[in-house]
C-alpha atoms as a printed R data frame, in Angstrom:
   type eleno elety resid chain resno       x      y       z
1  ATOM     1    CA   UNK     A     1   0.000  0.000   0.000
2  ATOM     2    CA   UNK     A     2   1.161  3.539  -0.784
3  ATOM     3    CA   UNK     A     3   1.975  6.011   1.604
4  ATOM     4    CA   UNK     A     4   0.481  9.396   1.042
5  ATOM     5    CA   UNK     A     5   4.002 11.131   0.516
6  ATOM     6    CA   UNK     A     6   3.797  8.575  -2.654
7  ATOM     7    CA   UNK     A     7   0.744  9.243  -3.364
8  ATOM     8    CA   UNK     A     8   1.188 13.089  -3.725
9  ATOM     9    CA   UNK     A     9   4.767 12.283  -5.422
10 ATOM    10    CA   UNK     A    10   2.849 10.074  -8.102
11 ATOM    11    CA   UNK     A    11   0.153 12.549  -8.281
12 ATOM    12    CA   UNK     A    12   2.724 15.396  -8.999
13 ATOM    13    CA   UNK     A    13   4.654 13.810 -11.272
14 ATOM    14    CA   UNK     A    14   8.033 13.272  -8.907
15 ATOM    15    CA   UNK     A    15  10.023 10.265  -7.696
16 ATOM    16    CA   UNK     A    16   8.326  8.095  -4.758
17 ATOM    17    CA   UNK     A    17  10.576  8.543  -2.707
18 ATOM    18    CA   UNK     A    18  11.143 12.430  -3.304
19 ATOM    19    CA   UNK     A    19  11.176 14.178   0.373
20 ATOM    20    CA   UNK     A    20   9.548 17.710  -0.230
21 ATOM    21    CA   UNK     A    21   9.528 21.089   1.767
22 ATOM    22    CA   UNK     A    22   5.980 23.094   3.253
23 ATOM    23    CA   UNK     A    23   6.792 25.255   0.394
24 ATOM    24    CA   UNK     A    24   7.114 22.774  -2.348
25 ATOM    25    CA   UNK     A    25   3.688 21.544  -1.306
26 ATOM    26    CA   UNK     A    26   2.180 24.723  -1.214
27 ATOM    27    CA   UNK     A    27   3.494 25.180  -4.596
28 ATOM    28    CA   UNK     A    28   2.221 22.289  -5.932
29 ATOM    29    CA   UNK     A    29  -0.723 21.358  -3.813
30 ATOM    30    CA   UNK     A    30  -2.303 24.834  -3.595
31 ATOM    31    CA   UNK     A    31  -2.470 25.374  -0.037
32 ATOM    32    CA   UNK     A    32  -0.910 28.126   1.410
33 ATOM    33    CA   UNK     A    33   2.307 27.283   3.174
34 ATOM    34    CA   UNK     A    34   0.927 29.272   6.200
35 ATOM    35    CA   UNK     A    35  -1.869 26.286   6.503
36 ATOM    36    CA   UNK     A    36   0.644 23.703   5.594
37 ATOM    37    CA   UNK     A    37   2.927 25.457   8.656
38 ATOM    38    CA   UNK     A    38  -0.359 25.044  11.084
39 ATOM    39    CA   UNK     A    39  -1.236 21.579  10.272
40 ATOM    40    CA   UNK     A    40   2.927 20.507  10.784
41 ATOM    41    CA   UNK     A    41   2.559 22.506  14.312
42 ATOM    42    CA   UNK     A    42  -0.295 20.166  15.092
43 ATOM    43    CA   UNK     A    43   1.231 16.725  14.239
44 ATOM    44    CA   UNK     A    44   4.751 17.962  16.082
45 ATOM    45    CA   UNK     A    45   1.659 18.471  19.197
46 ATOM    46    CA   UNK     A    46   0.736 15.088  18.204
47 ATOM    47    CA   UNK     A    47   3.821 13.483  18.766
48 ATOM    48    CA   UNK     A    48   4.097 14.634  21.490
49 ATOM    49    CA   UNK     A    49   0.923 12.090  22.887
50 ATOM    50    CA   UNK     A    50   1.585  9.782  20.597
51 ATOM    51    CA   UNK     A    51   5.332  9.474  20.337
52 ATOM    52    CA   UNK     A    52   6.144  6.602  22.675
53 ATOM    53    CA   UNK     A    53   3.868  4.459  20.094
54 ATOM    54    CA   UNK     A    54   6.393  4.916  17.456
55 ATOM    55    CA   UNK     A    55   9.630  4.904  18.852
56 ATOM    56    CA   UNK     A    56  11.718  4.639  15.277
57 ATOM    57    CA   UNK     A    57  10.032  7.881  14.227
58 ATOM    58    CA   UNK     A    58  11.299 11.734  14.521
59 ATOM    59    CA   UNK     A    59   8.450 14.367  15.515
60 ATOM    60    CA   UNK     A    60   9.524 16.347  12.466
61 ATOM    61    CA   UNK     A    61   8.349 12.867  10.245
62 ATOM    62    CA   UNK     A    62   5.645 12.580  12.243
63 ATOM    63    CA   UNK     A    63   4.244 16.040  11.481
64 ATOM    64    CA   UNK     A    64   5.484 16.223   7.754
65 ATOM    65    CA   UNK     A    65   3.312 12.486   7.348
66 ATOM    66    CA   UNK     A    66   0.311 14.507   9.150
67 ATOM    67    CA   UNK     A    67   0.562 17.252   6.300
68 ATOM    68    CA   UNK     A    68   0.910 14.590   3.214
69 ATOM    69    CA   UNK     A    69  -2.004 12.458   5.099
70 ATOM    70    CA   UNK     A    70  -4.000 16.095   4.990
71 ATOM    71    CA   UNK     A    71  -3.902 17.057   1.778
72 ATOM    72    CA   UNK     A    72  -4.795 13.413   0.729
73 ATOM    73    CA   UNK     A    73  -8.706 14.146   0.170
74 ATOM    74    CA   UNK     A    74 -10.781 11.726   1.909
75 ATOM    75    CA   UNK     A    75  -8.439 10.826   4.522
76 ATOM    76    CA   UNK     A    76  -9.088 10.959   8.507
77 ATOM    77    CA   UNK     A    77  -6.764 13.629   8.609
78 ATOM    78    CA   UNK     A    78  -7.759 15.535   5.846
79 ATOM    79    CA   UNK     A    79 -11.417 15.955   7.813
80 ATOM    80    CA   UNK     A    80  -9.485 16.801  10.887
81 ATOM    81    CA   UNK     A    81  -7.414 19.530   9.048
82 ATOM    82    CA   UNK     A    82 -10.451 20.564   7.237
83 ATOM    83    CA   UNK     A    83 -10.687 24.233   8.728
84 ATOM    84    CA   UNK     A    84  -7.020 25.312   8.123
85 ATOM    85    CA   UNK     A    85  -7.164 23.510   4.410
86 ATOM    86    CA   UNK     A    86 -10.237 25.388   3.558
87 ATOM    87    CA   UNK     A    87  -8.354 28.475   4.137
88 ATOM    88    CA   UNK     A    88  -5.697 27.553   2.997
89 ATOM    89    CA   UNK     A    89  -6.974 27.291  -0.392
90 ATOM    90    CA   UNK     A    90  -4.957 29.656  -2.800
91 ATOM    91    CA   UNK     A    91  -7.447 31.892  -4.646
92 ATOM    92    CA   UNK     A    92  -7.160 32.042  -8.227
């Protein structure tokens, strides 16, 4: 099964694998970075609860999978993160 980060990799055209910055997703995704900043701040919060569950994982990749699981439409997170993605949303 694919991660998200794969997912949004495929999606946008890059390697699997490819590691990407909150301002590479903006640009790509859409979403402000500022909303891509707030949802990162909650999943480093996160961590912080649910941390000792994964011991083999960093806060910063816990946070960076909580903004890739976001922006994945129809995923738990992405109705969790549904206020600061909805104005996040870069006007054309």
């Amino acid at each position: 099964m694919a991660t998200f980060k794969e997912k949004f990799n495929k999606k946008h055209g890059q390697p699997k694998d490819t590691s990407n910055s909150l301002t590479k997703i903006a640009r790509l995704s859409g979403i402000k970075r500022s909303a891509l900043q707030k949802i990162y701040n909650k999943g480093i919060g996160a961590f912080k609860t649910a941390g000792p569950s994964r011991p083999n994982m960093k806060k910063e990749q816990w946070a960076m999978a909580r903004v890739y699981a976001s922006i994945s439409p129809g995923s738990k997170s992405s109705k969790i993160d549904a206020k600061e993605l909805r104005e996040g949303r870069k006007k054309n």
